[in-house]
Coordinates of C-alpha atoms in Angstrom, one line a residue:
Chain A
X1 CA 2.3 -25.8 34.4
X2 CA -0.8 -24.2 34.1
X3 CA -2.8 -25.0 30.1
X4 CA -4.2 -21.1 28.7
X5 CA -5.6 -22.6 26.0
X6 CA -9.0 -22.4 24.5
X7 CA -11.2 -23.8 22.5
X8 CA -13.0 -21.5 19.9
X9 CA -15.3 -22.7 17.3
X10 CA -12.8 -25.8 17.0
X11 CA -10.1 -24.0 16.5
X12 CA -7.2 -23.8 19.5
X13 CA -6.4 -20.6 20.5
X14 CA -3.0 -20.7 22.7
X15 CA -4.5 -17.8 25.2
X16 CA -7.6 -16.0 25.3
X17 CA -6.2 -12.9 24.7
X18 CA -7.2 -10.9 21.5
X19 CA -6.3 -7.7 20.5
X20 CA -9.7 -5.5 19.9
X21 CA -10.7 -4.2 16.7
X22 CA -9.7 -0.6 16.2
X23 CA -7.3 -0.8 18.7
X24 CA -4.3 -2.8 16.8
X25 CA -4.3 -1.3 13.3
X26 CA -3.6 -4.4 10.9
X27 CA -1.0 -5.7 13.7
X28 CA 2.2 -5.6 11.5
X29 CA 3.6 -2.1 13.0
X30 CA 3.2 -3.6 16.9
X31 CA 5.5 -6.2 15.3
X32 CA 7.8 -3.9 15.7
X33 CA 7.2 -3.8 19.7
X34 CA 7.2 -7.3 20.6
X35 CA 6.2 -10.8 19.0
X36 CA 2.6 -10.4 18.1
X37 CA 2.5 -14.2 17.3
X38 CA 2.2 -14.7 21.3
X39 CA -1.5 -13.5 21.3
X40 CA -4.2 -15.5 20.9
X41 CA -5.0 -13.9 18.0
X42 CA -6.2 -10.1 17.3
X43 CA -9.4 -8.4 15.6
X44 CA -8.1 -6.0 12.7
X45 CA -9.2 -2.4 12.1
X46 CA -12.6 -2.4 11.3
X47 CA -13.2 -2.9 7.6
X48 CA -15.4 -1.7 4.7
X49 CA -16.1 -1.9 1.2
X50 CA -15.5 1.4 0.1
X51 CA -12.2 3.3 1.1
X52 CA -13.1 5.6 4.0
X53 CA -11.6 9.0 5.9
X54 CA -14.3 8.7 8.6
X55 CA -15.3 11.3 10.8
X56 CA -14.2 15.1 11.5
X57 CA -11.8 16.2 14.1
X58 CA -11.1 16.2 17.5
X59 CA -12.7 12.6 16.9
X60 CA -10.8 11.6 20.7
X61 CA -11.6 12.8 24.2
X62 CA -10.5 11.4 27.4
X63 CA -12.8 10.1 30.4
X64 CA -12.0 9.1 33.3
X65 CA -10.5 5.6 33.5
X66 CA -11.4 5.7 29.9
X67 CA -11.6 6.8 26.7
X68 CA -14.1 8.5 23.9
X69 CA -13.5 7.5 20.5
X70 CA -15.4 8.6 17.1
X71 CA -12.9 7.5 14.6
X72 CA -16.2 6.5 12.0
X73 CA -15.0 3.8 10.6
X74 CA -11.5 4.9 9.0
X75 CA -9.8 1.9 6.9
X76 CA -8.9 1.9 3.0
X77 CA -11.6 -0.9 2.1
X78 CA -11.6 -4.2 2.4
X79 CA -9.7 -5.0 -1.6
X80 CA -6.9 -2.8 0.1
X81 CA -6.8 -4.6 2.9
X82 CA -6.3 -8.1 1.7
X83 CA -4.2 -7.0 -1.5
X84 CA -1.6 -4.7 1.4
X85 CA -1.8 -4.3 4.9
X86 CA -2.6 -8.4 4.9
X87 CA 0.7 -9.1 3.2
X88 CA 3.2 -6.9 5.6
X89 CA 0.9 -8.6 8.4
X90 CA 1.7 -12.3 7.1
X91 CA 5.5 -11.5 7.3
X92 CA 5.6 -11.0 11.0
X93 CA 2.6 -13.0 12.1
X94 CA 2.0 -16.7 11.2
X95 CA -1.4 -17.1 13.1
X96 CA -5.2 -16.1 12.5
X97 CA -6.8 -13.5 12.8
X98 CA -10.7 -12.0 13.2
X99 CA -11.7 -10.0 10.1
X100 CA -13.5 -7.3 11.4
X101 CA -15.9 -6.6 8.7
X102 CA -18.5 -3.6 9.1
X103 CA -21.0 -2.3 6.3
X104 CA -23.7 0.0 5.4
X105 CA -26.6 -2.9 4.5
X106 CA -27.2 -6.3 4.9
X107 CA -25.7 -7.2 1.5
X108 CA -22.5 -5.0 2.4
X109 CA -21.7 -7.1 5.5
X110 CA -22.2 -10.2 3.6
X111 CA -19.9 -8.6 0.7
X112 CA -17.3 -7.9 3.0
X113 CA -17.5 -10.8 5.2
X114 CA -17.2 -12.8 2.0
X115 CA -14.0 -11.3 0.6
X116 CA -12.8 -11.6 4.1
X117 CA -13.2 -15.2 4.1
X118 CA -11.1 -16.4 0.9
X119 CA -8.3 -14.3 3.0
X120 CA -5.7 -17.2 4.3
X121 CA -4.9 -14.5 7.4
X122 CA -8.7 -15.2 8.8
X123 CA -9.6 -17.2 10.9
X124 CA -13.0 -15.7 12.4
X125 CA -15.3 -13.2 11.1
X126 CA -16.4 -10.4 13.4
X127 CA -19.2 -8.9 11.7
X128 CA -19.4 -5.4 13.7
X129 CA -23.0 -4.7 13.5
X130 CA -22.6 -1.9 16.3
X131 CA -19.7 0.5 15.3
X132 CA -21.8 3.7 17.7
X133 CA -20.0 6.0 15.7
X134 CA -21.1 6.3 11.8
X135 CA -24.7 7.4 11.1
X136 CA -26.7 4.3 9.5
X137 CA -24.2 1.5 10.8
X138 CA -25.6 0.8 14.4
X139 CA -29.1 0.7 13.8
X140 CA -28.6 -3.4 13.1
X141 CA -27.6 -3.9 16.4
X142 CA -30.8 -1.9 18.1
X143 CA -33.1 -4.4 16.2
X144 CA -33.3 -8.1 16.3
X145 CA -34.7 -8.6 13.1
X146 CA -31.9 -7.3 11.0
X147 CA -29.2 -8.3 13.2
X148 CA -30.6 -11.8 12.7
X149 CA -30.5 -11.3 8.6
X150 CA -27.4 -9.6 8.6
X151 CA -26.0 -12.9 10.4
X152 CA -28.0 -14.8 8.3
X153 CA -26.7 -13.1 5.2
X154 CA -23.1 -13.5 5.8
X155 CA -23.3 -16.8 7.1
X156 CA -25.2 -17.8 3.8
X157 CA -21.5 -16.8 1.8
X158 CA -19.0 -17.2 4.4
X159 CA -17.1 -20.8 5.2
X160 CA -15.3 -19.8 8.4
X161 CA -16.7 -19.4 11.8
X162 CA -18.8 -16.2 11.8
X163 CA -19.0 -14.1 15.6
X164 CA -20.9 -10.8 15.7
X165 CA -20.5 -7.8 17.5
X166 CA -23.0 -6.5 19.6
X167 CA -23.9 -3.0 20.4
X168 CA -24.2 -1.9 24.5
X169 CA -26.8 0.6 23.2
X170 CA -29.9 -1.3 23.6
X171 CA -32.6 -2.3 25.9
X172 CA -32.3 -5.8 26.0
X173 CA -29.0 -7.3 24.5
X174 CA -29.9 -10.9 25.5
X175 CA -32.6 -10.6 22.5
X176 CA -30.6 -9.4 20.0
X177 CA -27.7 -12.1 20.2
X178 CA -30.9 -14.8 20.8
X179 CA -31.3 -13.4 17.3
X180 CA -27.6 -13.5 15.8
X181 CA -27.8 -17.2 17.2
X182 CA -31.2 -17.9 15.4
X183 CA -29.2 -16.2 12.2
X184 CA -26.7 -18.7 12.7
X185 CA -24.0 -17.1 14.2
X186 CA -21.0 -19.5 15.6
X187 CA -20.3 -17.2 18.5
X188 CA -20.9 -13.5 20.2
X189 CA -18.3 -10.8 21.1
X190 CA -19.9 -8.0 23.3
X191 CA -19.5 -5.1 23.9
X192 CA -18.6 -2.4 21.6
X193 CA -18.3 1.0 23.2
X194 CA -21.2 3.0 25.1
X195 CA -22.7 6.1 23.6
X196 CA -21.0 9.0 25.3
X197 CA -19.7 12.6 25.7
X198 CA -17.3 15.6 26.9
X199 CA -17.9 19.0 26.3
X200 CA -15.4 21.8 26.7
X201 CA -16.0 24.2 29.2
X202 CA -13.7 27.1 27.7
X203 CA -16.0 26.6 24.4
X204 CA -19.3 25.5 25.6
X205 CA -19.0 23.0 23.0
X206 CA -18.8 18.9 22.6
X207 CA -15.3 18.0 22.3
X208 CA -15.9 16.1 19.9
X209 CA -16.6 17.3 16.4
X210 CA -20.0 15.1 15.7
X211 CA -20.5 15.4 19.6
X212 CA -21.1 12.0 20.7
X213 CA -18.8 8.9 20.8
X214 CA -18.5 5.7 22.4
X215 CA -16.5 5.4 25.9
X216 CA -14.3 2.5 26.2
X217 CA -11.8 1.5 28.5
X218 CA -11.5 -0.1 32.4
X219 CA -14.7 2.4 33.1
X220 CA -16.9 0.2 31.6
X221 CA -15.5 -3.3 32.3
X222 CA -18.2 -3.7 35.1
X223 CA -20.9 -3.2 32.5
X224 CA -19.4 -5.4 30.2
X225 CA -18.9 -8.0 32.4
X226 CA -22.6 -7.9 33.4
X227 CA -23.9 -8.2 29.9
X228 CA -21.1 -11.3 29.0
X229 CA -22.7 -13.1 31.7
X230 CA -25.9 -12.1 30.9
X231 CA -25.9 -13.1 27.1
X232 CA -23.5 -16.2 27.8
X233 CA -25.9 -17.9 30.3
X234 CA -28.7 -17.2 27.1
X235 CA -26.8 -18.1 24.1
X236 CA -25.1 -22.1 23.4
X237 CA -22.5 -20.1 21.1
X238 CA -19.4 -19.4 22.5
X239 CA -18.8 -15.9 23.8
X240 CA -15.8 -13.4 23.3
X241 CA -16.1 -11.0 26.7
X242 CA -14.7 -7.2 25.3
X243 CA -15.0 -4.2 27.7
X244 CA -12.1 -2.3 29.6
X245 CA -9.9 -5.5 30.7
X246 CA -6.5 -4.3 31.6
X247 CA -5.2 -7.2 34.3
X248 CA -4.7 -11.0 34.0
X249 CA -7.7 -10.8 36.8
X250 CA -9.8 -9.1 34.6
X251 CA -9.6 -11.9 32.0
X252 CA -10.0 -14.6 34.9
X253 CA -13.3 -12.6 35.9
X254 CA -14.8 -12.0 32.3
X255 CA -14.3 -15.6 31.7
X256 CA -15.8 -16.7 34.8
X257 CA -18.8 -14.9 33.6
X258 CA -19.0 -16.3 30.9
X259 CA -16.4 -15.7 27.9
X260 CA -14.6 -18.1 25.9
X261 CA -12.2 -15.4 25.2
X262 CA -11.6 -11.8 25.6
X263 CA -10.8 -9.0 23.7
X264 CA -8.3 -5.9 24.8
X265 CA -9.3 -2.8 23.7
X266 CA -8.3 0.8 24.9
X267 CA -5.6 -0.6 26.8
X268 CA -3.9 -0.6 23.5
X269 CA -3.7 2.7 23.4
X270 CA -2.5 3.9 26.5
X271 CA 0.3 1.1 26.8
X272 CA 1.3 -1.0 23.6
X273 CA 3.3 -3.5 25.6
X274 CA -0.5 -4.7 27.4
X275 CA -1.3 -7.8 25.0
X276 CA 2.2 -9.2 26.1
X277 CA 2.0 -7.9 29.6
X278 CA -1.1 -10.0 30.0
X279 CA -0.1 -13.1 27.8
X280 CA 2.7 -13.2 30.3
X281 CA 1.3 -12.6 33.6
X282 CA -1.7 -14.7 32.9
X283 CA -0.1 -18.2 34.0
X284 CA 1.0 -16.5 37.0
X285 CA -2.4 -15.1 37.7
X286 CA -4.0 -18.5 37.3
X287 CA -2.0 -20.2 39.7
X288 CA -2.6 -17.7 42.2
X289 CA -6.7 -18.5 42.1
X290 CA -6.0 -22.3 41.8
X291 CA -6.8 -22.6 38.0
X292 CA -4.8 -25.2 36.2
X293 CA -7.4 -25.4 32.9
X294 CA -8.6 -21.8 32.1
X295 CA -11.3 -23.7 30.1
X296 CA -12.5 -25.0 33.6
X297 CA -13.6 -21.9 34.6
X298 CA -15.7 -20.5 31.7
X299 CA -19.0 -19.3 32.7
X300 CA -18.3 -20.9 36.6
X301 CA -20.0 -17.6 38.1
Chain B
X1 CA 9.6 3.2 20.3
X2 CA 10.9 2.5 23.8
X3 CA 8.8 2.6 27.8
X4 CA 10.7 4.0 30.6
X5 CA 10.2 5.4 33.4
X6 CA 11.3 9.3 33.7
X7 CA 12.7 10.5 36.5
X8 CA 11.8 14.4 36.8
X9 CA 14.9 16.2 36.8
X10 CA 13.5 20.0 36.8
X11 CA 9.9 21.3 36.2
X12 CA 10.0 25.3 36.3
X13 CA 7.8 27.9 34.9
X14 CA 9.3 29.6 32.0
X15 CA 6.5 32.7 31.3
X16 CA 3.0 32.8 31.9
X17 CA 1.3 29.3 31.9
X18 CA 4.4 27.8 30.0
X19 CA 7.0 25.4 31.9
X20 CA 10.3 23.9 31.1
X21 CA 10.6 20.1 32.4
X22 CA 13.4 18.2 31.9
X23 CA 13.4 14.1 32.6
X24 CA 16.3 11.3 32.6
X25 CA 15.9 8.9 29.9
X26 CA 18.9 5.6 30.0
X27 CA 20.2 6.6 26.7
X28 CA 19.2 9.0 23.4
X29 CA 15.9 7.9 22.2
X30 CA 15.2 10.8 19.1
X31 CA 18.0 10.4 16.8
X32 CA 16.0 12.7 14.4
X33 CA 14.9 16.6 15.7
X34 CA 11.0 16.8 15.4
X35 CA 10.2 13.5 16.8
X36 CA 8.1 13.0 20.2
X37 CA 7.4 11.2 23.2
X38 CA 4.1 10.0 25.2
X39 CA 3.8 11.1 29.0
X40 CA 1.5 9.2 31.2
X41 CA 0.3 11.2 33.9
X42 CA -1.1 9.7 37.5
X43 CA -5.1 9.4 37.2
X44 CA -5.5 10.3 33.7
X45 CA -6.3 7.5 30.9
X46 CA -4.4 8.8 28.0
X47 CA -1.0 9.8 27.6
X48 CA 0.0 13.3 26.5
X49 CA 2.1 13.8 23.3
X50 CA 5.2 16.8 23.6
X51 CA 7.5 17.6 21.0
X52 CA 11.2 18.2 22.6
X53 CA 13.4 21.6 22.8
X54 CA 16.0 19.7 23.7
X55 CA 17.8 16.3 24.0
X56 CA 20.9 14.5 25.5
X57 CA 22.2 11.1 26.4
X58 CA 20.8 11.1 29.7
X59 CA 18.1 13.6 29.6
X60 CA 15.8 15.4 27.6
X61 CA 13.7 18.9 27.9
X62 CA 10.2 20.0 27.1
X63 CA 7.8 22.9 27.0
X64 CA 4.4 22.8 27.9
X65 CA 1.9 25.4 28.5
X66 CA -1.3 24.8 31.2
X67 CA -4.1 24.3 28.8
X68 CA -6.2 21.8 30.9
X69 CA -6.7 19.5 33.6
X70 CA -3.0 17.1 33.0
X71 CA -1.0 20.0 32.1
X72 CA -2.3 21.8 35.3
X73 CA -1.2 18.3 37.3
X74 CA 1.9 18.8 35.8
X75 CA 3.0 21.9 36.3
X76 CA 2.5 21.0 40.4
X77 CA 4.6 18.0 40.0
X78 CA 8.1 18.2 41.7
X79 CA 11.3 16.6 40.8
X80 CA 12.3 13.5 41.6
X81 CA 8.8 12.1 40.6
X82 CA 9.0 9.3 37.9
X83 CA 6.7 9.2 35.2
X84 CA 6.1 6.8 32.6
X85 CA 6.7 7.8 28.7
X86 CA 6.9 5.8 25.5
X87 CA 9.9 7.9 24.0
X88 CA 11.2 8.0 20.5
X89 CA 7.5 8.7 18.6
X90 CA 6.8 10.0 15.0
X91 CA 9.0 10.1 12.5
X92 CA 10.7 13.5 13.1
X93 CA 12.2 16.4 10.2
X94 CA 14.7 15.3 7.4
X95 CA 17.6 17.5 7.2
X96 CA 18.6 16.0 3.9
X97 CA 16.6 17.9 1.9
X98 CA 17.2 21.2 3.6
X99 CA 19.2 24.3 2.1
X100 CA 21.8 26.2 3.2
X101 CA 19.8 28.7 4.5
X102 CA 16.9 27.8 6.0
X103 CA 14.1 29.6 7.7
X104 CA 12.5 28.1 10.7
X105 CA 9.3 29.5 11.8
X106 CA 8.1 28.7 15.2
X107 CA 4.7 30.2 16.9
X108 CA 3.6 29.5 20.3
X109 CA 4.4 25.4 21.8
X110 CA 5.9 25.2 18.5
X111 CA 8.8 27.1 19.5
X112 CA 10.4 24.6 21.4
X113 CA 10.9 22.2 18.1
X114 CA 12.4 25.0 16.4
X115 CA 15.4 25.3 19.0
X116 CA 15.9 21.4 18.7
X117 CA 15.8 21.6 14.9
X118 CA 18.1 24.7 14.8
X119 CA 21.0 22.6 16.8
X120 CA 20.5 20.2 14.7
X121 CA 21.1 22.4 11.2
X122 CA 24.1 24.3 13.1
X123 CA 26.0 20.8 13.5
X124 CA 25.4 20.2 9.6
X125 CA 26.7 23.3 9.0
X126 CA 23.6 25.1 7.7
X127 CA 22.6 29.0 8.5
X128 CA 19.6 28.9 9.7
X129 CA 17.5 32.3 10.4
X130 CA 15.1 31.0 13.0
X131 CA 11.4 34.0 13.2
X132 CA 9.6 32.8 16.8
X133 CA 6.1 34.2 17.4
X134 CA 4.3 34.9 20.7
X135 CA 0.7 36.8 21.3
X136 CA 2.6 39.3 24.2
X137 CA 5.7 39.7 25.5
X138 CA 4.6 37.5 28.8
X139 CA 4.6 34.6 26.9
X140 CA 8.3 34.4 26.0
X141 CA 10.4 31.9 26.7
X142 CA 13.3 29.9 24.8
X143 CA 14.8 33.7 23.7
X144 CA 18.1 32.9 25.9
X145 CA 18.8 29.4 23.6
X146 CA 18.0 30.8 20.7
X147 CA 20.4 34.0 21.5
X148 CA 22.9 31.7 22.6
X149 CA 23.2 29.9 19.3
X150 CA 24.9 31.4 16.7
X151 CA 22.2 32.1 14.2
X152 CA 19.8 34.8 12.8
X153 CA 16.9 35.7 15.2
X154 CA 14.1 37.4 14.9
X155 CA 11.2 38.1 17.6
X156 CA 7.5 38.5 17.2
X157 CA 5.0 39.7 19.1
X158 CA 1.4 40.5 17.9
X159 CA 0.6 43.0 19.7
X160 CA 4.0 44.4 19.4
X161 CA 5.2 44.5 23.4
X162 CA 8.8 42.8 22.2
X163 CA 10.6 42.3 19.4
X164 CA 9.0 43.0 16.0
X165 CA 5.2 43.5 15.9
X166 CA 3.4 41.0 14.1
X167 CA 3.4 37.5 13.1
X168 CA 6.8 35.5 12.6
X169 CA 5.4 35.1 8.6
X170 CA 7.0 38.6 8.4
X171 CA 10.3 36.9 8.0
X172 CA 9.2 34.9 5.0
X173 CA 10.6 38.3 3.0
X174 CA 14.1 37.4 3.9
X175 CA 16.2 35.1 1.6
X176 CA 15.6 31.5 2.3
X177 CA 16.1 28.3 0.5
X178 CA 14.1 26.4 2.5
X179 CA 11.7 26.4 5.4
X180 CA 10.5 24.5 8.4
X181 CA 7.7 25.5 10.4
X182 CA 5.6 24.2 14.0
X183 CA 2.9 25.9 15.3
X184 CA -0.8 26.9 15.0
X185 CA -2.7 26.0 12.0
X186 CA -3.5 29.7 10.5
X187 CA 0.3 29.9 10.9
X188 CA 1.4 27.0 9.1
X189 CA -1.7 27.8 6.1
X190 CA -0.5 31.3 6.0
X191 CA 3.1 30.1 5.4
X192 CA 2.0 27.2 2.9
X193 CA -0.1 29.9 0.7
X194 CA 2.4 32.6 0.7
X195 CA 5.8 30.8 0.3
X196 CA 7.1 28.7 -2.8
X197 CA 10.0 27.3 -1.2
X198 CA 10.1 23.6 -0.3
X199 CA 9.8 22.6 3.5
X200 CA 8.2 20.6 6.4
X201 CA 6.1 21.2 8.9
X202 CA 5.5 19.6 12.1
X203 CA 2.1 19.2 13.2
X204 CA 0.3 19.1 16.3
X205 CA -3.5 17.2 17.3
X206 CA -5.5 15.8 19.4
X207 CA -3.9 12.2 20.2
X208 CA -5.1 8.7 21.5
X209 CA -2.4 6.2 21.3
X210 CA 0.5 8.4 19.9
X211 CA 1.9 5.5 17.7
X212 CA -0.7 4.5 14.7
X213 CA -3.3 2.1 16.6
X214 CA -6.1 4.2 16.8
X215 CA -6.7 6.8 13.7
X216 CA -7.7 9.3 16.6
X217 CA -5.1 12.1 14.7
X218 CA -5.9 10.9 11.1
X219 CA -5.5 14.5 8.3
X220 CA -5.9 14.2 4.9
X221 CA -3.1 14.6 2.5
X222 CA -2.2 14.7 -1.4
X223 CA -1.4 10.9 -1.0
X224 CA -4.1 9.8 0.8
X225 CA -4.8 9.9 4.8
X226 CA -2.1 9.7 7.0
X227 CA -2.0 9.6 10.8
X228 CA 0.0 12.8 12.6
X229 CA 1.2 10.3 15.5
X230 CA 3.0 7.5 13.5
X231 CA 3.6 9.1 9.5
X232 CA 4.0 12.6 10.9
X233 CA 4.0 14.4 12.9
X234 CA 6.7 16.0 10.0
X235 CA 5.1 16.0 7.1
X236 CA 6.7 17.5 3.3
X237 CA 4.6 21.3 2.8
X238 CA 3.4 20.3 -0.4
X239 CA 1.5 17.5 0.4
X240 CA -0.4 19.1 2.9
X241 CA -3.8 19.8 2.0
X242 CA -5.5 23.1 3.1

């Protein structure tokens, strides 16, 4: 018998796998698929405070071994969410999950984050400072200084363990969680998707109606895994590894680089069934490499 | 929602660009006419969404025209190639609410739905008069069901090489109680503007997951948005916002 489970922030996560924000909706229709309650838990739709459509159409365009997303930020705000979706979630799913709570200032992410945290469904706040895709929203992951008062912010009204979400876009990502850790961040999940673009060649024209995008998927899981072990080996916060995993190995590498967990993301859309594929063929992959305690080999790269 | 893998039964070109494929499912996935499934094609990331023309116990058939790179790979795929689908998507048309005479208008890809949705009314005993549009006569296919059937036809072509010349909202002027409609957006607007019957209309976009995970489809209603994949791709006329 092999043991999957981790530690996060105190808090005993069965596996390390975690559905990725954007990726899983509010969780309650993959219910529907299998038991969602054999995750390790599962970041909801990125959330706001206001009600939003998000951006124009096509906001999808394929790559390959990947995928192109500029949904903006859709969600019905963040009263909605706890008042509805988190009620038909709490009937079919007994565990935590990560608030994924996005925003438009400082004081909007702490706002959020706050209402967020009185919600018995959380567990962890992801405060996604790095959403590529709505004009305004990224800018506090490109800059230390207001990623750190963002953190610093939500952490000020918020009781329960606080990670943020950094942005791929920058020069130097090790300084900008360096910051989120001076803000007082309880742990790091990196990375959100990588600016990106397709353009037709019928029409001449982007595929995507504002153009640009961010690419997600197994494409970039060797770029992720580069910056997980880079900001791991900086930070003393735990770190949630996110970036094109799609195989039990893939979780066995992202945590030997450095992550405490991981999150799945574009695999979600391409086969629903993946969070249970890899909850289930994780034991099997462990005892393959000779891993009895997945904790043993965090960060052993 | 169901995964299996789909053994190709037949794949043959129908008119030009457009093919007929036909794949073995275990047992009927689409108890409603209108709903879709999710193919996932060898070295591409994202699945491709097709509406059905028509569907048995142990098989069901599609049409597809060659628009880019994974329809292309398809149409050079032989059968007796499996590929993996997620079958039984979107919520599909409600026949409740039809008349006893409805029209069914169907323009382009979204022909295919209108010969699935026409059985369907037949077998509750309905009349339907079913108006199928093409650009030119090449593009025809689906005419042999539709003739087989025993049901009012009528033929478009825009620049008049068969059938009537014009568009398929030509028929609008017969008597109808009711109306259903899949196929290009001027078509469906043009039908929504002009017509004050109730209906539905199946939609067609631009898809990530093809079952509500990833607001890649999202349109705006009356009520709010709503995602094509998972609260469509059937939605009531009137609460579609043009």
């Amino acid at each position: 018998m092999v043991n999957t489970k981790i530690s996060l922030c105190g808090q005993i996560l069965d596996n390390p796998i975690i559905a990725a924000a954007g990726t899983f909706h509010y969780g309650y229709e993959m219910a529907s698929l299998y038991d969602i309650n054999m995750l390790g838990s599962f970041s909801c739709k990125g959330t706001t405070l206001e009600p939003r459509f998000g951006n124009p159409s096509p906001r999808i365009a394929e790559a390959k071994d990947g995928v192109i997303i500029s949904i903006g930020l859709e969600n019905p705000g963040v009263d909605a969410v706890i008042s509805t979706e988190f009620p038909r979630l709490q009937k079919v799913y007994h565990k935590k999950i990560f608030a994924n709570c996005c925003g438009f200032s400082p004081e909007e992410f702490a706002e959020v984050a706050y209402r967020m945290d009185q919600a018995d469904v959380v567990g962890f706040l992801e405060i996604n400072i790095s959403c590529p895709n709505v004009k305004g929203a990224s800018r506090f992951s490109c800059d230390p200084a207001l990623a750190k008062e963002v953190t610093r912010l939500v952490k000020a009204r918020c009781h329960k363990p606080v990670f943020v979400k950094l942005s791929p876009n920058v020069t130097d990502i090790v300084s900008i969680a360096l910051a989120c850790e001076e803000g007082g961040a309880d742990g790091i999940s990196l990375i959100n998707c990588i600016h990106a673009m397709r353009i037709d060649l019928k029409s001449r024209k982007p595929v995507l109606a504002l153009k640009k995008g961010g690419l997600s998927g197994p494409a970039i899981f060797p770029i992720a895994l580069r910056m997980v072990y880079d900001v791991s080996h900086a930070v003393h916060v735990p770190v949630i590894g996110i970036g094109g995993i799609e195989t039990p190995e893939d979780v066995l590498e992202m945590m030997m680089a450095g992550a405490s967990a991981v999150e799945v993301g574009a695999m979600n859309l391409v086969d629903p069934y993946i969070g249970k594929k890899l909850v289930l063929g994780l034991p099997e992959a462990m005892e393959r490499y000779g891993i009895s305690d997945l904790s043993s080999i965090i960060g052993v790269a | 929602m169901k995964e299996e893998n789909c053994e190709i039964l037949e794949n043959v070109l129908l008119s030009e660009n457009t093919y007929r494929m036909t794949l073995r499912q275990q047992e009927e996935n689409f108890p409603r006419p209108g709903m879709f499934f999710a193919l996932s094609l060898p070295s591409f990331f994202l699945r491709r969404p097709f509406s059905l023309m028509d569907h048995h116990d142990s098989f069901f058939t599609f049409v597809y025209k060659v628009v880019g790179k994974g329809t292309k790979a398809m149409s050079e795929m032989r059968a007796g190639t499996s590929l993996n689908a997620l079958l039984g998507l979107g919520n599909g048309y409600d026949l409740s609410k039809s008349g006893d005479h409805p029209l069914l208008i169907g323009g382009g890809s979204g022909i295919g739905v209108m010969v699935d949705l026409a059985r369907f009314l037949l077998k509750e005993g309905k009349h339907p008069l079913v108006a199928v549009g093409f650009n030119r006569k090449v593009e025809i296919y689906a005419e042999e069901e539709l003739r087989k059937m025993s049901l009012s036809y009528r033929l478009f072509t825009v620049d008049g090489s068969a059938g009537e010349k014009g568009f398929p909202t030509l028929a609008l002027s017969s008597p109808h109680d009711y109306v259903y409609a899949c196929g290009p957006f001027p078509l469906l607007k043009a039908i929504a503007l002009t017509d004050p019957v109730p209906g539905q209309f199946s939609l067609e976009r631009r898809m990530g997951c093809g079952y509500g995970c990833c607001m890649g489809c999202t349109i705006e209603t009356k009520h709010g948005p709503r995602r094509v994949c998972k609260d469509g791709p059937v939605f009531e006329k009137e609460d579609l916002l043009w």
